[in-house]
mmCIF file of C-alpha atoms in Angstrom:
data_model
loop_
_atom_site.group_PDB
_atom_site.id
_atom_site.type_symbol
_atom_site.label_atom_id
_atom_site.label_comp_id
_atom_site.label_asym_id
_atom_site.label_seq_id
_atom_site.Cartn_x
_atom_site.Cartn_y
_atom_site.Cartn_z
ATOM 1 C CA MET A 25 -153.761 -28.419 45.051
ATOM 2 C CA ALA A 26 -151.813 -25.343 44.105
ATOM 3 C CA ILE A 27 -148.735 -24.250 46.050
ATOM 4 C CA MET A 28 -147.609 -20.623 45.340
ATOM 5 C CA ASN A 29 -144.793 -18.424 46.495
ATOM 6 C CA ILE A 30 -145.706 -14.716 46.133
ATOM 7 C CA ASN A 31 -143.017 -12.068 46.288
ATOM 8 C CA PHE A 32 -144.452 -8.565 46.581
ATOM 9 C CA THR A 33 -143.662 -5.135 48.048
ATOM 10 C CA SER A 34 -145.167 -4.461 51.410
ATOM 11 C CA ARG A 35 -145.859 -0.907 52.509
ATOM 12 C CA CYS A 36 -145.721 -1.897 56.204
ATOM 13 C CA LEU A 37 -142.277 -3.480 55.831
ATOM 14 C CA ALA A 38 -141.033 -0.990 53.245
ATOM 15 C CA MET A 39 -139.436 -3.872 51.281
ATOM 16 C CA LYS A 40 -140.210 -6.937 49.285
ATOM 17 C CA THR A 41 -141.352 -9.985 51.227
ATOM 18 C CA SER A 42 -142.518 -13.516 50.438
ATOM 19 C CA VAL A 43 -145.640 -15.384 51.376
ATOM 20 C CA TRP A 44 -146.527 -19.052 50.630
ATOM 21 C CA VAL A 45 -150.108 -19.860 49.790
ATOM 22 C CA ALA A 46 -151.641 -23.318 49.561
ATOM 23 C CA TYR A 47 -154.843 -23.167 47.583
ATOM 24 C CA PRO A 48 -157.436 -25.998 47.321
ATOM 25 C CA THR A 49 -157.981 -27.229 43.755
ATOM 26 C CA PRO A 50 -159.578 -30.510 42.551
ATOM 27 C CA THR A 51 -157.606 -33.588 43.516
ATOM 28 C CA LEU A 52 -156.580 -36.410 41.178
ATOM 29 C CA GLY A 53 -159.150 -38.673 42.860
ATOM 30 C CA GLU A 54 -161.882 -36.086 42.137
ATOM 31 C CA MET A 55 -160.755 -35.853 38.562
ATOM 32 C CA ILE A 56 -160.899 -39.670 38.164
ATOM 33 C CA GLN A 57 -164.337 -39.662 39.584
ATOM 34 C CA ARG A 58 -165.325 -36.727 37.410
ATOM 35 C CA LYS A 59 -166.332 -34.729 40.532
ATOM 36 C CA ASP A 60 -163.799 -31.934 39.814
ATOM 37 C CA LYS A 61 -165.027 -28.443 39.095
ATOM 38 C CA TYR A 62 -163.956 -24.878 39.633
ATOM 39 C CA ASP A 63 -166.663 -22.716 41.190
ATOM 40 C CA PRO A 64 -166.202 -19.023 40.379
ATOM 41 C CA GLU A 65 -168.558 -18.033 43.203
ATOM 42 C CA LYS A 66 -166.830 -20.009 45.899
ATOM 43 C CA ARG A 67 -165.137 -18.000 48.668
ATOM 44 C CA TRP A 68 -162.781 -20.025 50.725
ATOM 45 C CA PRO A 69 -162.012 -19.748 54.511
ATOM 46 C CA VAL A 70 -158.410 -18.659 55.154
ATOM 47 C CA VAL A 71 -156.017 -19.935 57.858
ATOM 48 C CA TYR A 72 -153.053 -17.631 58.567
ATOM 49 C CA MET A 73 -150.136 -19.797 59.764
ATOM 50 C CA LEU A 74 -147.304 -18.079 61.549
ATOM 51 C CA HIS A 75 -143.809 -19.634 61.873
ATOM 52 C CA GLY A 76 -141.428 -19.719 64.792
ATOM 53 C CA ALA A 77 -138.052 -18.083 65.447
ATOM 54 C CA GLY A 78 -135.522 -19.135 62.963
ATOM 55 C CA GLY A 79 -138.169 -20.441 60.499
ATOM 56 C CA ASP A 80 -140.118 -19.082 57.621
ATOM 57 C CA GLY A 81 -143.433 -19.655 55.874
ATOM 58 C CA PHE A 82 -142.003 -22.455 53.753
ATOM 59 C CA GLU A 83 -141.446 -24.551 56.869
ATOM 60 C CA TRP A 84 -145.240 -25.288 56.933
ATOM 61 C CA ILE A 85 -144.871 -26.761 53.426
ATOM 62 C CA GLN A 86 -141.781 -28.703 54.348
ATOM 63 C CA ARG A 87 -142.897 -30.214 57.693
ATOM 64 C CA ALA A 88 -146.723 -30.237 57.705
ATOM 65 C CA ASP A 89 -149.029 -31.823 55.201
ATOM 66 C CA MET A 90 -150.629 -28.655 54.073
ATOM 67 C CA GLU A 91 -151.703 -29.940 50.604
ATOM 68 C CA GLN A 92 -153.758 -32.730 52.060
ATOM 69 C CA LEU A 93 -155.237 -30.600 54.851
ATOM 70 C CA CYS A 94 -156.346 -27.701 52.562
ATOM 71 C CA CYS A 95 -158.093 -30.210 50.212
ATOM 72 C CA GLN A 96 -159.657 -32.242 53.096
ATOM 73 C CA TYR A 97 -160.971 -29.142 54.989
ATOM 74 C CA GLY A 98 -161.398 -26.681 52.091
ATOM 75 C CA PHE A 99 -159.387 -23.691 53.063
ATOM 76 C CA ILE A 100 -156.569 -21.407 51.832
ATOM 77 C CA ALA A 101 -153.390 -21.619 53.951
ATOM 78 C CA VAL A 102 -151.369 -18.331 54.041
ATOM 79 C CA MET A 103 -147.838 -18.709 55.402
ATOM 80 C CA PRO A 104 -145.987 -15.455 55.538
ATOM 81 C CA ASP A 105 -142.304 -14.727 56.448
ATOM 82 C CA ALA A 106 -141.817 -12.586 59.540
ATOM 83 C CA ALA A 107 -138.152 -12.908 60.491
ATOM 84 C CA LEU A 108 -137.465 -12.605 64.243
ATOM 85 C CA SER A 109 -140.170 -9.986 64.604
ATOM 86 C CA CYS A 110 -142.310 -11.643 67.375
ATOM 87 C CA TYR A 111 -145.052 -10.389 65.105
ATOM 88 C CA ASN A 112 -144.542 -6.911 66.511
ATOM 89 C CA ASP A 113 -144.328 -3.422 64.929
ATOM 90 C CA THR A 114 -140.659 -3.380 65.777
ATOM 91 C CA PRO A 115 -138.530 -0.590 67.269
ATOM 92 C CA TYR A 116 -136.336 -0.665 64.096
ATOM 93 C CA GLY A 117 -139.360 0.299 61.893
ATOM 94 C CA ALA A 118 -140.584 -2.919 60.372
ATOM 95 C CA LYS A 119 -144.327 -3.141 61.089
ATOM 96 C CA TYR A 120 -144.823 -6.862 61.116
ATOM 97 C CA TYR A 121 -147.897 -6.746 63.399
ATOM 98 C CA THR A 122 -149.683 -4.375 61.076
ATOM 99 C CA TYR A 123 -148.516 -6.286 58.060
ATOM 100 C CA ILE A 124 -149.868 -9.623 59.342
ATOM 101 C CA SER A 125 -153.053 -8.227 60.860
ATOM 102 C CA GLU A 126 -154.057 -5.667 58.168
ATOM 103 C CA GLU A 127 -151.991 -5.572 55.022
ATOM 104 C CA LEU A 128 -151.627 -9.248 54.277
ATOM 105 C CA PRO A 129 -155.348 -10.121 54.646
ATOM 106 C CA ALA A 130 -156.264 -7.204 52.475
ATOM 107 C CA MET A 131 -153.825 -8.454 49.746
ATOM 108 C CA ILE A 132 -154.998 -12.109 50.054
ATOM 109 C CA GLU A 133 -158.687 -11.217 49.957
ATOM 110 C CA ALA A 134 -158.170 -8.908 46.943
ATOM 111 C CA THR A 135 -156.121 -11.477 45.042
ATOM 112 C CA PHE A 136 -157.742 -14.867 45.762
ATOM 113 C CA HIS A 137 -161.323 -16.208 46.112
ATOM 114 C CA ALA A 138 -160.931 -15.730 49.906
ATOM 115 C CA SER A 139 -163.839 -15.007 52.139
ATOM 116 C CA THR A 140 -163.861 -11.569 53.692
ATOM 117 C CA ASP A 141 -166.119 -12.669 56.586
ATOM 118 C CA ALA A 142 -164.505 -12.936 60.059
ATOM 119 C CA LYS A 143 -166.271 -16.231 60.617
ATOM 120 C CA ASP A 144 -164.038 -17.700 57.834
ATOM 121 C CA ARG A 145 -160.629 -16.232 59.014
ATOM 122 C CA TYR A 146 -158.456 -18.310 61.429
ATOM 123 C CA ILE A 147 -155.000 -17.745 62.838
ATOM 124 C CA MET A 148 -152.488 -20.245 64.226
ATOM 125 C CA GLY A 149 -148.711 -20.545 64.779
ATOM 126 C CA TYR A 150 -145.972 -22.528 66.425
ATOM 127 C CA SER A 151 -143.431 -21.232 68.948
ATOM 128 C CA MET A 152 -142.868 -17.514 68.267
ATOM 129 C CA GLY A 153 -145.831 -17.915 65.824
ATOM 130 C CA GLY A 154 -148.016 -19.288 68.614
ATOM 131 C CA PHE A 155 -147.256 -16.112 70.534
ATOM 132 C CA GLY A 156 -148.010 -14.026 67.478
ATOM 133 C CA ALA A 157 -151.279 -15.855 66.681
ATOM 134 C CA VAL A 158 -152.650 -15.330 70.170
ATOM 135 C CA LYS A 159 -151.498 -11.739 70.240
ATOM 136 C CA ILE A 160 -152.950 -10.860 66.887
ATOM 137 C CA GLY A 161 -156.116 -12.800 67.501
ATOM 138 C CA LEU A 162 -156.936 -11.326 70.861
ATOM 139 C CA MET A 163 -156.051 -7.754 69.772
ATOM 140 C CA ASN A 164 -158.394 -8.165 66.776
ATOM 141 C CA PRO A 165 -161.216 -10.325 68.078
ATOM 142 C CA ASP A 166 -163.683 -9.057 65.471
ATOM 143 C CA ARG A 167 -161.468 -10.228 62.679
ATOM 144 C CA TYR A 168 -160.767 -13.930 63.579
ATOM 145 C CA CYS A 169 -163.040 -16.838 64.149
ATOM 146 C CA LYS A 170 -160.648 -19.015 66.179
ATOM 147 C CA ILE A 171 -157.032 -18.980 67.442
ATOM 148 C CA ALA A 172 -154.594 -21.844 67.818
ATOM 149 C CA SER A 173 -151.123 -22.045 69.398
ATOM 150 C CA LEU A 174 -148.602 -24.852 69.135
ATOM 151 C CA SER A 175 -146.044 -24.454 71.920
ATOM 152 C CA GLY A 176 -146.433 -20.706 71.941
ATOM 153 C CA CYS A 177 -144.252 -18.800 74.418
ATOM 154 C CA MET A 178 -146.675 -16.813 76.546
ATOM 155 C CA ASP A 179 -144.215 -15.328 78.940
ATOM 156 C CA MET A 180 -141.891 -13.514 76.574
ATOM 157 C CA ALA A 181 -140.193 -11.463 79.256
ATOM 158 C CA GLY A 182 -139.500 -14.615 81.382
ATOM 159 C CA PHE A 183 -138.253 -16.459 78.333
ATOM 160 C CA ILE A 184 -135.818 -13.601 77.365
ATOM 161 C CA ASN A 185 -134.446 -13.408 80.917
ATOM 162 C CA ALA A 186 -133.886 -17.179 80.987
ATOM 163 C CA PHE A 187 -132.506 -17.851 77.547
ATOM 164 C CA GLU A 188 -131.396 -14.763 75.666
ATOM 165 C CA ASN A 189 -127.787 -14.704 76.819
ATOM 166 C CA GLY A 190 -127.214 -18.246 75.742
ATOM 167 C CA SER A 191 -129.326 -18.220 72.578
ATOM 168 C CA ILE A 192 -128.469 -17.501 68.957
ATOM 169 C CA PHE A 193 -131.580 -15.370 68.835
ATOM 170 C CA THR A 194 -131.879 -11.850 70.242
ATOM 171 C CA ILE A 195 -135.607 -11.440 70.034
ATOM 172 C CA HIS A 196 -135.910 -8.682 72.648
ATOM 173 C CA THR A 197 -134.794 -6.137 69.978
ATOM 174 C CA SER A 198 -138.078 -6.857 68.114
ATOM 175 C CA LEU A 199 -140.255 -5.823 71.056
ATOM 176 C CA SER A 200 -141.111 -2.184 71.186
ATOM 177 C CA ASP A 201 -142.109 -2.294 74.883
ATOM 178 C CA TRP A 202 -139.163 -4.288 76.195
ATOM 179 C CA PRO A 203 -138.305 -4.187 79.121
ATOM 180 C CA ASP A 204 -141.561 -2.444 80.127
ATOM 181 C CA MET A 205 -143.742 -5.165 78.780
ATOM 182 C CA LYS A 206 -146.142 -5.514 81.668
ATOM 183 C CA ASP A 207 -149.761 -4.492 80.646
ATOM 184 C CA GLY A 208 -148.621 -3.767 77.058
ATOM 185 C CA ASP A 209 -149.496 -5.445 73.837
ATOM 186 C CA ASN A 210 -146.910 -8.229 74.310
ATOM 187 C CA ASP A 211 -148.213 -9.041 77.804
ATOM 188 C CA MET A 212 -150.214 -12.183 77.244
ATOM 189 C CA LEU A 213 -151.734 -12.128 80.797
ATOM 190 C CA ALA A 214 -152.947 -8.575 80.179
ATOM 191 C CA LEU A 215 -154.533 -9.629 76.896
ATOM 192 C CA LEU A 216 -156.457 -12.351 78.682
ATOM 193 C CA ASP A 217 -157.858 -9.769 81.178
ATOM 194 C CA LYS A 218 -159.045 -7.691 78.202
ATOM 195 C CA ALA A 219 -160.575 -10.711 76.547
ATOM 196 C CA ALA A 220 -162.412 -11.580 79.792
ATOM 197 C CA ALA A 221 -163.748 -8.009 80.093
ATOM 198 C CA ARG A 222 -164.892 -8.171 76.466
ATOM 199 C CA LYS A 223 -166.726 -11.397 77.024
ATOM 200 C CA ALA A 224 -168.348 -9.934 80.197
ATOM 201 C CA ALA A 225 -169.605 -7.063 78.028
ATOM 202 C CA GLY A 226 -171.295 -9.619 75.724
ATOM 203 C CA LYS A 227 -168.846 -9.246 72.859
ATOM 204 C CA TYR A 228 -167.259 -11.909 70.850
ATOM 205 C CA VAL A 229 -163.966 -13.378 71.901
ATOM 206 C CA PRO A 230 -162.431 -16.114 69.559
ATOM 207 C CA PRO A 231 -162.205 -19.498 71.078
ATOM 208 C CA MET A 232 -158.558 -20.466 71.707
ATOM 209 C CA TYR A 233 -156.594 -23.696 71.580
ATOM 210 C CA HIS A 234 -153.134 -24.202 73.056
ATOM 211 C CA THR A 235 -151.006 -27.312 73.145
ATOM 212 C CA ILE A 236 -147.451 -28.036 74.264
ATOM 213 C CA GLY A 237 -145.155 -31.012 74.910
ATOM 214 C CA LYS A 238 -144.355 -31.806 78.494
ATOM 215 C CA GLN A 239 -140.578 -32.100 77.492
ATOM 216 C CA ASP A 240 -140.706 -28.761 75.613
ATOM 217 C CA PHE A 241 -138.129 -26.196 76.821
ATOM 218 C CA ILE A 242 -140.912 -23.548 76.574
ATOM 219 C CA TYR A 243 -143.339 -25.586 78.730
ATOM 220 C CA ALA A 244 -142.838 -23.424 81.872
ATOM 221 C CA PHE A 245 -143.319 -20.308 79.904
ATOM 222 C CA SER A 246 -146.935 -21.053 78.965
ATOM 223 C CA GLN A 247 -148.293 -22.519 82.204
ATOM 224 C CA GLU A 248 -149.257 -19.293 84.053
ATOM 225 C CA TRP A 249 -151.028 -18.055 80.968
ATOM 226 C CA ARG A 250 -152.777 -21.413 80.494
ATOM 227 C CA LYS A 251 -154.028 -21.433 84.126
ATOM 228 C CA LYS A 252 -155.278 -17.933 83.915
ATOM 229 C CA ALA A 253 -157.151 -18.555 80.607
ATOM 230 C CA GLN A 254 -158.850 -21.518 82.302
ATOM 231 C CA SER A 255 -159.730 -19.518 85.377
ATOM 232 C CA LEU A 256 -161.273 -16.641 83.500
ATOM 233 C CA GLY A 257 -163.848 -18.904 81.869
ATOM 234 C CA LEU A 258 -162.785 -18.160 78.329
ATOM 235 C CA ASP A 259 -163.579 -20.612 75.557
ATOM 236 C CA PHE A 260 -160.217 -22.261 75.846
ATOM 237 C CA THR A 261 -158.997 -25.744 74.929
ATOM 238 C CA TYR A 262 -155.735 -26.968 76.333
ATOM 239 C CA THR A 263 -153.806 -30.226 75.661
ATOM 240 C CA GLU A 264 -150.406 -31.600 76.424
ATOM 241 C CA GLY A 265 -148.518 -34.790 75.896
ATOM 242 C CA ASN A 266 -145.057 -36.284 75.647
ATOM 243 C CA GLY A 267 -143.083 -34.305 73.103
ATOM 244 C CA VAL A 268 -140.483 -31.646 72.519
ATOM 245 C CA HIS A 269 -140.374 -28.409 70.508
ATOM 246 C CA ASP A 270 -140.783 -29.633 66.977
ATOM 247 C CA PHE A 271 -143.084 -30.924 64.283
ATOM 248 C CA SER A 272 -142.917 -34.482 65.518
ATOM 249 C CA TYR A 273 -145.236 -33.284 68.315
ATOM 250 C CA TRP A 274 -147.079 -30.513 66.359
ATOM 251 C CA ASN A 275 -148.160 -32.533 63.310
ATOM 252 C CA GLY A 276 -150.311 -34.871 65.225
ATOM 253 C CA ARG A 277 -151.980 -31.984 67.034
ATOM 254 C CA ILE A 278 -152.544 -30.182 63.774
ATOM 255 C CA ILE A 279 -154.240 -33.229 62.184
ATOM 256 C CA ASN A 280 -156.178 -34.521 65.139
ATOM 257 C CA GLU A 281 -156.961 -31.446 67.198
ATOM 258 C CA ILE A 282 -156.544 -28.139 65.456
ATOM 259 C CA MET A 283 -158.268 -28.928 62.177
ATOM 260 C CA PRO A 284 -161.334 -30.350 64.011
ATOM 261 C CA PHE A 285 -161.272 -27.358 66.420
ATOM 262 C CA PHE A 286 -161.271 -24.959 63.490
ATOM 263 C CA PHE A 287 -163.683 -26.685 61.163
ATOM 264 C CA GLY A 288 -165.639 -29.118 63.370
ATOM 265 C CA LYS A 289 -165.034 -32.159 61.203
#
């Protein structure tokens, strides 16, 4: 397994930025059994993994067992830094949505042995990153195979109104359509309606997975979205359980639910 940190200049962000990449290479066990080899023709699936508010791409390396999972399932994990952007093209000029959805995949696919086929491209995230993964996935349904959210906040306006004054984060400044969010690109309910219309027209809509702990402070800000996703008949998997807003809840779901959901193993 190779873990790399890449620092490069992004046109969308107009600055240097960092991205962590976990790349599957032969394991020690495979080497001992003489089963190790490097295949120059292999093109790996890619999972884009989006962090939450206050985090960064390295948090996936610190708190989730990415090395083992990449080797077990055979994929490249791409873990970018996105500040407090809400994965939006922000009003202050940093185009994080375009960076994550267009520029970063182009760079990864040109640099690594990464598949360029949409059936091999996945996106997931936790907290703010869960919001970002669903947003980017549903706005680009032809580019992603499946979408997964860990405790994603699907009512950003409600969350801001409830928490912003008492929070260390001021995420509303990253949303170009705040406070007129309804029916825009950051309205998760509106994106579900567009997904349902797309499905009705016979077009592909990526299957979605969403999980959240029942003691999570974001729990209430995902339930209306969850109920609507289920009522529209979309390919949607929902789980919940006892847990709060941290990796002690998310890691079990990543291992036991998201990886099988993505790769069917």
